[in-house]
Amino acid sequence: GHIVHNWKVRWFVLLQDKLLYYKIEGGKKEPSPKGRILLDGCTITCPCLEYENRPLLIKLKTKTNTDYFLECCSREERDSWALDITGAIHAGHPVQVQELHRMKNSFKLLGNISLHHIVERMCDSSTGIKLTRNLEQGNKYKETFTGSALVDWLISKSFAVSRFEAITLASMLMEENFIKPVGARSIEATRYSDLSEQFLDDSTALYMCAESSKKSTSSKEGLQFNISELSGKIVKQGFLVKQGHKRKNWKVRKFVLRADPAFLHYYDPTKEENRPVGGFSLRGCLVSALEDNGVPAGVKGNVQGNLFKIITKNDIHYYIQASSKAERAQWIEAIKPLT
């Protein structure tokens, strides 16, 4: 409400240029609208985290600077309303609407992503994620946050544009020991090998910040790379998702394709040092796209499609996921001439 800041149930109807809301009496909406929100020049904020105890808000600011706070029943409903309202606001720009729908389910992490920067922002006392006392199965946990709260926070701070992207980022934070699961619900999820299933976008799954401990030197860190293989001309580079060889989980890696000599190296974007965590010669390799209908043999977990496979001359299989069919085709076209 605008005068008394209380919360009331209203029936909403979205039209092309306005959002109407009706009072409900006896379980039915009244014939005439109680009010309307003009969408021309309106800006939308979702998720809106201005009310700590109301995580399912959409905020609309009209061009006359009037704020409307709308609370939904679930995150799915909130995100669906937000997407449709955004589409109505930009109805005169069909290309922009099409881009919004594409972004909703796309996978495109920021090129200059830094997990250290995200953690710093998370721990900020004023703008960071709110830590609360939570209860699970009779156990009390101090200074925790829920999985869905972290996803909302990552989107609200523009670290991600979709829930799928935010879940992947949160999974990376957990993989690198910046956050850790708390309680049976979230710990159980870590048993899944698929990156997108280890972190739960759920209001009952609990997590807490963990001090980043220096990991002992692994065999990966001990990999030695010949100077000559890293001196080739860079043909293509970008972020892709790669399936691990041992745990079969999926991790975001920066791939760099070089020619003369022909090598494909991949880097961990969470590490500040600019050295690969893996790589191989492309000489004698086979590269091919994988069908999107079903999970191919050798691939574990819930993948989103757009997969391709590289088989080295030593018969090592690499499974890699692109953000779109077009991106997958570009990588395959760039790799093939170098094999």
Short mmCIF file of C-alpha atoms in Angstrom, two decimals:
data_model
loop_
_atom_site.label_atom_id
_atom_site.label_comp_id
_atom_site.label_asym_id
_atom_site.label_seq_id
_atom_site.Cartn_x
_atom_site.Cartn_y
_atom_site.Cartn_z
CA GLY A 1 0.00 0.00 0.00
CA HIS A 2 1.09 3.60 -0.66
CA ILE A 3 -0.46 5.35 2.36
CA VAL A 4 -0.41 2.55 4.93
CA HIS A 5 2.55 0.34 4.02
CA ASN A 6 0.71 -2.92 4.62
CA TRP A 7 0.43 -5.91 2.29
CA LYS A 8 -2.84 -6.92 0.63
CA VAL A 9 -3.84 -9.65 -1.77
CA ARG A 10 -4.74 -8.29 -5.21
CA TRP A 11 -5.69 -9.93 -8.49
CA PHE A 12 -3.35 -8.70 -11.26
CA VAL A 13 -3.99 -8.53 -14.99
CA LEU A 14 -1.11 -7.68 -17.34
CA LEU A 15 -2.07 -5.74 -20.46
CA GLN A 16 0.20 -4.50 -23.23
CA ASP A 17 0.86 -1.11 -21.64
CA LYS A 18 -0.38 -1.38 -18.06
CA LEU A 19 -0.76 -3.64 -15.05
CA LEU A 20 -4.25 -3.61 -13.50
CA TYR A 21 -4.99 -4.79 -9.98
CA TYR A 22 -8.37 -5.71 -8.45
CA LYS A 23 -9.70 -6.22 -4.94
CA ILE A 24 -10.91 -9.71 -4.09
CA GLU A 25 -14.18 -10.11 -2.20
CA GLY A 26 -15.64 -13.50 -1.32
CA GLY A 27 -12.99 -15.27 -3.37
CA LYS A 28 -13.85 -13.30 -6.54
CA LYS A 29 -12.28 -10.23 -8.06
CA GLU A 30 -14.38 -7.08 -8.24
CA PRO A 31 -15.46 -6.01 -11.76
CA SER A 32 -13.62 -2.67 -11.70
CA PRO A 33 -9.87 -2.37 -11.07
CA LYS A 34 -8.69 -0.86 -7.79
CA GLY A 35 -5.73 0.74 -9.56
CA ARG A 36 -3.28 0.53 -12.43
CA ILE A 37 0.46 0.76 -13.03
CA LEU A 38 1.43 2.37 -16.34
CA LEU A 39 4.37 0.49 -17.87
CA ASP A 40 5.61 3.16 -20.28
CA GLY A 41 8.97 4.34 -18.94
CA CYS A 42 8.76 1.88 -16.04
CA THR A 43 11.84 0.14 -14.62
CA ILE A 44 11.72 -3.29 -13.00
CA THR A 45 13.96 -4.82 -10.30
CA CYS A 46 13.85 -8.58 -9.81
CA PRO A 47 14.94 -10.04 -7.49
CA CYS A 48 14.25 -7.10 -5.17
CA LEU A 49 16.02 -7.55 -1.83
CA GLU A 50 14.92 -4.34 -0.09
CA TYR A 51 12.75 -6.25 2.41
CA GLU A 52 14.86 -8.85 4.21
CA ASN A 53 11.87 -10.97 5.28
CA ARG A 54 10.18 -10.83 1.86
CA PRO A 55 12.46 -12.54 -0.69
CA LEU A 56 9.86 -12.95 -3.45
CA LEU A 57 9.44 -9.30 -4.42
CA ILE A 58 9.27 -7.48 -7.74
CA LYS A 59 9.83 -3.72 -7.64
CA LEU A 60 8.34 -1.44 -10.29
CA LYS A 61 9.33 2.23 -10.50
CA THR A 62 7.14 4.33 -12.80
CA LYS A 63 8.48 7.25 -14.80
CA THR A 64 6.86 9.52 -12.18
CA ASN A 65 9.11 7.80 -9.55
CA THR A 66 6.31 5.92 -7.81
CA ASP A 67 7.50 2.62 -6.32
CA TYR A 68 5.33 -0.51 -6.35
CA PHE A 69 6.37 -3.63 -4.44
CA LEU A 70 4.65 -6.85 -5.56
CA GLU A 71 5.10 -10.10 -3.65
CA CYS A 72 4.62 -13.43 -5.39
CA CYS A 73 3.91 -16.91 -4.02
CA SER A 74 7.02 -18.66 -5.36
CA ARG A 75 10.29 -17.87 -7.10
CA GLU A 76 9.07 -19.54 -10.28
CA GLU A 77 5.95 -17.35 -10.30
CA ARG A 78 7.97 -14.23 -9.49
CA ASP A 79 10.47 -14.84 -12.30
CA SER A 80 7.69 -15.64 -14.78
CA TRP A 81 5.81 -12.42 -13.93
CA ALA A 82 9.03 -10.40 -14.09
CA LEU A 83 9.88 -11.73 -17.55
CA ASP A 84 6.37 -11.02 -18.89
CA ILE A 85 6.24 -7.53 -17.36
CA THR A 86 9.69 -6.77 -18.81
CA GLY A 87 8.44 -7.95 -22.19
CA ALA A 88 5.45 -5.58 -21.92
CA ILE A 89 7.69 -2.65 -20.94
CA HIS A 90 9.85 -3.26 -24.03
CA ALA A 91 6.94 -4.26 -26.30
CA GLY A 92 7.98 -1.65 -28.85
CA HIS A 93 11.41 -3.27 -29.14
CA PRO A 94 10.85 -6.90 -30.30
CA VAL A 95 14.59 -7.56 -30.67
CA GLN A 96 15.13 -6.62 -27.01
CA VAL A 97 12.28 -8.91 -25.91
CA GLN A 98 13.73 -11.78 -27.93
CA GLU A 99 17.13 -11.18 -26.29
CA LEU A 100 15.52 -11.23 -22.81
CA HIS A 101 13.94 -14.63 -23.46
CA ARG A 102 17.23 -15.96 -24.84
CA MET A 103 19.12 -14.73 -21.77
CA LYS A 104 16.64 -16.39 -19.39
CA ASN A 105 17.95 -19.89 -20.12
CA SER A 106 21.32 -19.13 -21.67
CA PHE A 107 24.69 -19.93 -20.17
CA LYS A 108 27.07 -17.00 -20.59
CA LEU A 109 29.29 -16.12 -17.66
CA LEU A 110 31.04 -12.77 -17.54
CA GLY A 111 34.39 -12.84 -19.29
CA ASN A 112 36.21 -11.10 -16.44
CA ILE A 113 34.65 -13.20 -13.68
CA SER A 114 36.51 -13.24 -10.36
CA LEU A 115 35.24 -15.45 -7.56
CA HIS A 116 37.42 -13.53 -5.09
CA HIS A 117 35.58 -10.30 -6.01
CA ILE A 118 32.19 -12.01 -5.58
CA VAL A 119 33.17 -13.30 -2.13
CA GLU A 120 34.36 -9.83 -1.09
CA ARG A 121 30.98 -8.39 -2.11
CA MET A 122 29.14 -11.24 -0.37
CA CYS A 123 30.91 -10.48 2.92
CA ASP A 124 30.22 -6.74 2.79
CA SER A 125 28.28 -5.81 5.93
CA SER A 126 25.92 -3.39 4.15
CA THR A 127 25.40 -4.77 0.63
CA GLY A 128 26.43 -8.41 1.09
CA ILE A 129 24.22 -11.43 1.55
CA LYS A 130 22.20 -11.37 4.78
CA LEU A 131 23.31 -14.00 7.31
CA THR A 132 20.57 -15.36 9.57
CA ARG A 133 19.99 -18.06 12.18
CA ASN A 134 18.28 -21.05 10.54
CA LEU A 135 16.70 -24.22 11.85
CA GLU A 136 16.88 -27.61 10.15
CA GLN A 137 15.60 -30.87 11.64
CA GLY A 138 15.83 -29.42 15.15
CA ASN A 139 19.39 -28.14 14.69
CA LYS A 140 20.14 -24.41 14.87
CA TYR A 141 22.75 -22.93 12.55
CA LYS A 142 24.16 -19.42 13.02
CA GLU A 143 25.16 -17.06 10.21
CA THR A 144 23.78 -19.10 7.33
CA PHE A 145 21.90 -18.32 4.15
CA THR A 146 19.65 -20.40 1.93
CA GLY A 147 20.51 -21.57 -1.56
CA SER A 148 17.70 -19.56 -3.15
CA ALA A 149 18.78 -16.43 -1.21
CA LEU A 150 22.28 -16.69 -2.72
CA VAL A 151 20.86 -17.16 -6.23
CA ASP A 152 18.67 -14.06 -5.75
CA TRP A 153 21.64 -12.08 -4.43
CA LEU A 154 23.90 -13.02 -7.36
CA ILE A 155 21.23 -11.91 -9.85
CA SER A 156 20.44 -8.71 -7.94
CA LYS A 157 24.13 -7.72 -7.99
CA SER A 158 24.37 -8.47 -11.75
CA PHE A 159 26.84 -11.34 -11.33
CA ALA A 160 24.35 -13.52 -13.25
CA VAL A 161 21.39 -12.91 -15.57
CA SER A 162 19.50 -16.17 -15.04
CA ARG A 163 18.94 -18.66 -12.23
CA PHE A 164 20.81 -21.37 -14.14
CA GLU A 165 23.82 -19.09 -14.45
CA ALA A 166 23.63 -18.09 -10.76
CA ILE A 167 23.44 -21.77 -9.70
CA THR A 168 26.58 -22.49 -11.73
CA LEU A 169 28.38 -19.56 -10.09
CA ALA A 170 27.28 -20.72 -6.62
CA SER A 171 28.50 -24.24 -7.45
CA MET A 172 31.89 -22.80 -8.42
CA LEU A 173 32.02 -20.92 -5.10
CA MET A 174 31.35 -24.21 -3.31
CA GLU A 175 33.85 -26.15 -5.43
CA GLU A 176 36.56 -23.64 -4.52
CA ASN A 177 35.67 -23.78 -0.81
CA PHE A 178 34.40 -20.20 -0.57
CA ILE A 179 31.04 -21.44 0.72
CA LYS A 180 30.14 -24.77 2.28
CA PRO A 181 26.89 -26.72 2.72
CA VAL A 182 25.32 -26.85 6.20
CA GLY A 183 22.79 -29.46 7.31
CA ALA A 184 21.55 -32.69 5.75
CA ARG A 185 19.64 -31.13 2.81
CA SER A 186 22.55 -29.31 1.17
CA ILE A 187 25.25 -31.83 2.16
CA GLU A 188 23.27 -34.64 0.51
CA ALA A 189 23.23 -32.70 -2.78
CA THR A 190 27.05 -32.64 -2.92
CA ARG A 191 26.99 -36.38 -3.64
CA TYR A 192 25.76 -35.68 -7.16
CA SER A 193 28.53 -35.58 -9.75
CA ASP A 194 26.82 -32.99 -11.94
CA LEU A 195 27.93 -29.41 -11.21
CA SER A 196 24.39 -28.04 -11.67
CA GLU A 197 22.95 -30.47 -9.09
CA GLN A 198 25.48 -29.98 -6.28
CA PHE A 199 24.15 -26.56 -5.28
CA LEU A 200 20.43 -26.28 -4.50
CA ASP A 201 18.33 -23.27 -5.49
CA ASP A 202 16.10 -23.99 -2.54
CA SER A 203 14.77 -22.08 0.47
CA THR A 204 15.40 -25.10 2.77
CA ALA A 205 19.02 -25.81 1.73
CA LEU A 206 21.49 -24.03 4.02
CA TYR A 207 24.99 -22.72 3.30
CA MET A 208 27.58 -20.60 5.07
CA CYS A 209 30.74 -18.72 4.11
CA ALA A 210 33.94 -20.69 4.53
CA GLU A 211 37.43 -19.29 4.87
CA SER A 212 39.32 -20.02 1.71
CA SER A 213 41.96 -22.53 2.68
CA LYS A 214 44.98 -23.06 0.52
CA LYS A 215 44.54 -26.40 -1.11
CA SER A 216 47.44 -28.79 -1.09
CA THR A 217 49.27 -29.01 -4.37
CA SER A 218 47.39 -31.46 -6.54
CA SER A 219 48.61 -33.43 -9.50
CA LYS A 220 46.83 -30.86 -11.68
CA GLU A 221 48.89 -28.02 -10.22
CA GLY A 222 52.01 -30.07 -10.78
CA LEU A 223 51.41 -30.27 -14.53
CA GLN A 224 54.33 -28.97 -16.54
CA PHE A 225 53.79 -27.22 -19.86
CA ASN A 226 56.42 -26.82 -22.52
CA ILE A 227 57.11 -23.16 -23.36
CA SER A 228 56.81 -23.91 -27.07
CA GLU A 229 53.23 -25.23 -26.80
CA LEU A 230 52.14 -21.98 -25.10
CA SER A 231 53.86 -19.76 -27.67
CA GLY A 232 51.55 -20.56 -30.58
CA LYS A 233 49.28 -17.96 -32.17
CA ILE A 234 45.93 -17.67 -30.33
CA VAL A 235 43.17 -18.57 -32.80
CA LYS A 236 40.17 -18.55 -30.46
CA GLN A 237 39.43 -18.25 -26.73
CA GLY A 238 36.36 -18.20 -24.51
CA PHE A 239 34.51 -19.80 -21.60
CA LEU A 240 33.13 -23.34 -21.94
CA VAL A 241 32.00 -25.99 -19.46
CA LYS A 242 34.11 -29.15 -19.24
CA GLN A 243 33.40 -32.53 -17.67
CA GLY A 244 36.11 -33.67 -15.23
CA HIS A 245 37.95 -36.94 -15.83
CA LYS A 246 37.80 -38.31 -12.27
CA ARG A 247 34.70 -36.90 -10.51
CA LYS A 248 32.75 -36.41 -13.77
CA ASN A 249 31.48 -33.06 -12.54
CA TRP A 250 31.17 -29.99 -14.76
CA LYS A 251 33.34 -26.91 -14.30
CA VAL A 252 33.64 -23.60 -16.13
CA ARG A 253 37.01 -23.27 -17.83
CA LYS A 254 38.56 -20.64 -20.07
CA PHE A 255 39.72 -22.39 -23.25
CA VAL A 256 42.53 -21.04 -25.43
CA LEU A 257 43.06 -22.50 -28.91
CA ARG A 258 46.55 -22.03 -30.38
CA ALA A 259 48.10 -22.79 -33.77
CA ASP A 260 51.76 -23.44 -34.69
CA PRO A 261 51.94 -25.61 -32.66
CA ALA A 262 48.27 -26.67 -32.45
CA PHE A 263 47.22 -27.01 -28.80
CA LEU A 264 44.03 -26.54 -26.77
CA HIS A 265 44.63 -25.40 -23.17
CA TYR A 266 42.10 -24.69 -20.45
CA TYR A 267 42.43 -22.39 -17.44
CA ASP A 268 40.68 -22.15 -14.07
CA PRO A 269 38.96 -18.70 -13.96
CA THR A 270 39.07 -18.73 -10.14
CA LYS A 271 42.87 -18.77 -10.09
CA GLU A 272 44.75 -15.50 -10.46
CA GLU A 273 47.91 -17.01 -11.96
CA ASN A 274 47.78 -17.20 -15.74
CA ARG A 275 48.81 -20.82 -16.26
CA PRO A 276 46.74 -23.70 -17.68
CA VAL A 277 45.31 -26.46 -15.51
CA GLY A 278 45.21 -28.77 -18.51
CA GLY A 279 45.79 -29.02 -22.22
CA PHE A 280 46.64 -31.33 -25.11
CA SER A 281 48.03 -31.40 -28.63
CA LEU A 282 45.39 -31.32 -31.36
CA ARG A 283 47.52 -33.33 -33.76
CA GLY A 284 45.59 -36.51 -34.64
CA CYS A 285 42.49 -35.51 -32.61
CA LEU A 286 38.88 -36.15 -33.61
CA VAL A 287 36.24 -33.48 -32.83
CA SER A 288 32.50 -33.87 -33.28
CA ALA A 289 29.16 -32.48 -32.08
CA LEU A 290 26.98 -34.67 -29.84
CA GLU A 291 23.23 -35.00 -30.29
CA ASP A 292 21.06 -33.00 -27.88
CA ASN A 293 18.38 -35.70 -27.53
CA GLY A 294 19.35 -37.63 -24.42
CA VAL A 295 22.61 -38.00 -22.51
CA PRO A 296 25.41 -39.52 -24.63
CA ALA A 297 27.49 -42.44 -23.36
CA GLY A 298 30.39 -41.22 -21.24
CA VAL A 299 28.54 -38.08 -20.10
CA LYS A 300 27.32 -37.87 -16.50
CA GLY A 301 24.66 -35.68 -14.92
CA ASN A 302 22.03 -33.26 -16.19
CA VAL A 303 23.64 -31.47 -19.14
CA GLN A 304 21.93 -28.63 -20.98
CA GLY A 305 22.87 -29.73 -24.51
CA ASN A 306 25.24 -28.07 -27.03
CA LEU A 307 27.89 -30.71 -26.29
CA PHE A 308 30.90 -31.64 -28.38
CA LYS A 309 33.61 -34.25 -27.90
CA ILE A 310 37.34 -34.27 -28.59
CA ILE A 311 39.19 -37.59 -28.72
CA THR A 312 42.99 -37.30 -28.58
CA LYS A 313 45.34 -39.63 -30.44
CA ASN A 314 45.95 -41.31 -27.04
CA ASP A 315 42.20 -42.08 -26.89
CA ILE A 316 41.43 -39.59 -24.07
CA HIS A 317 37.85 -38.30 -24.35
CA TYR A 318 37.03 -34.67 -23.50
CA TYR A 319 33.35 -33.68 -23.18
CA ILE A 320 32.74 -29.94 -23.51
CA GLN A 321 29.55 -27.86 -23.35
CA ALA A 322 29.01 -24.58 -25.24
CA SER A 323 26.36 -21.97 -24.47
CA SER A 324 24.59 -22.39 -27.82
CA LYS A 325 24.60 -24.49 -30.99
CA ALA A 326 26.17 -21.56 -32.86
CA GLU A 327 29.03 -21.32 -30.37
CA ARG A 328 29.56 -25.08 -30.51
CA ALA A 329 29.77 -24.94 -34.31
CA GLN A 330 32.30 -22.07 -34.15
CA TRP A 331 34.59 -24.03 -31.82
CA ILE A 332 34.40 -27.19 -33.93
CA GLU A 333 35.14 -25.21 -37.12
CA ALA A 334 38.13 -23.56 -35.44
CA ILE A 335 39.56 -26.84 -34.06
CA LYS A 336 39.13 -29.11 -37.11
CA PRO A 337 41.78 -27.51 -39.37
CA LEU A 338 44.35 -27.88 -36.56
CA THR A 339 43.88 -31.65 -36.11
#
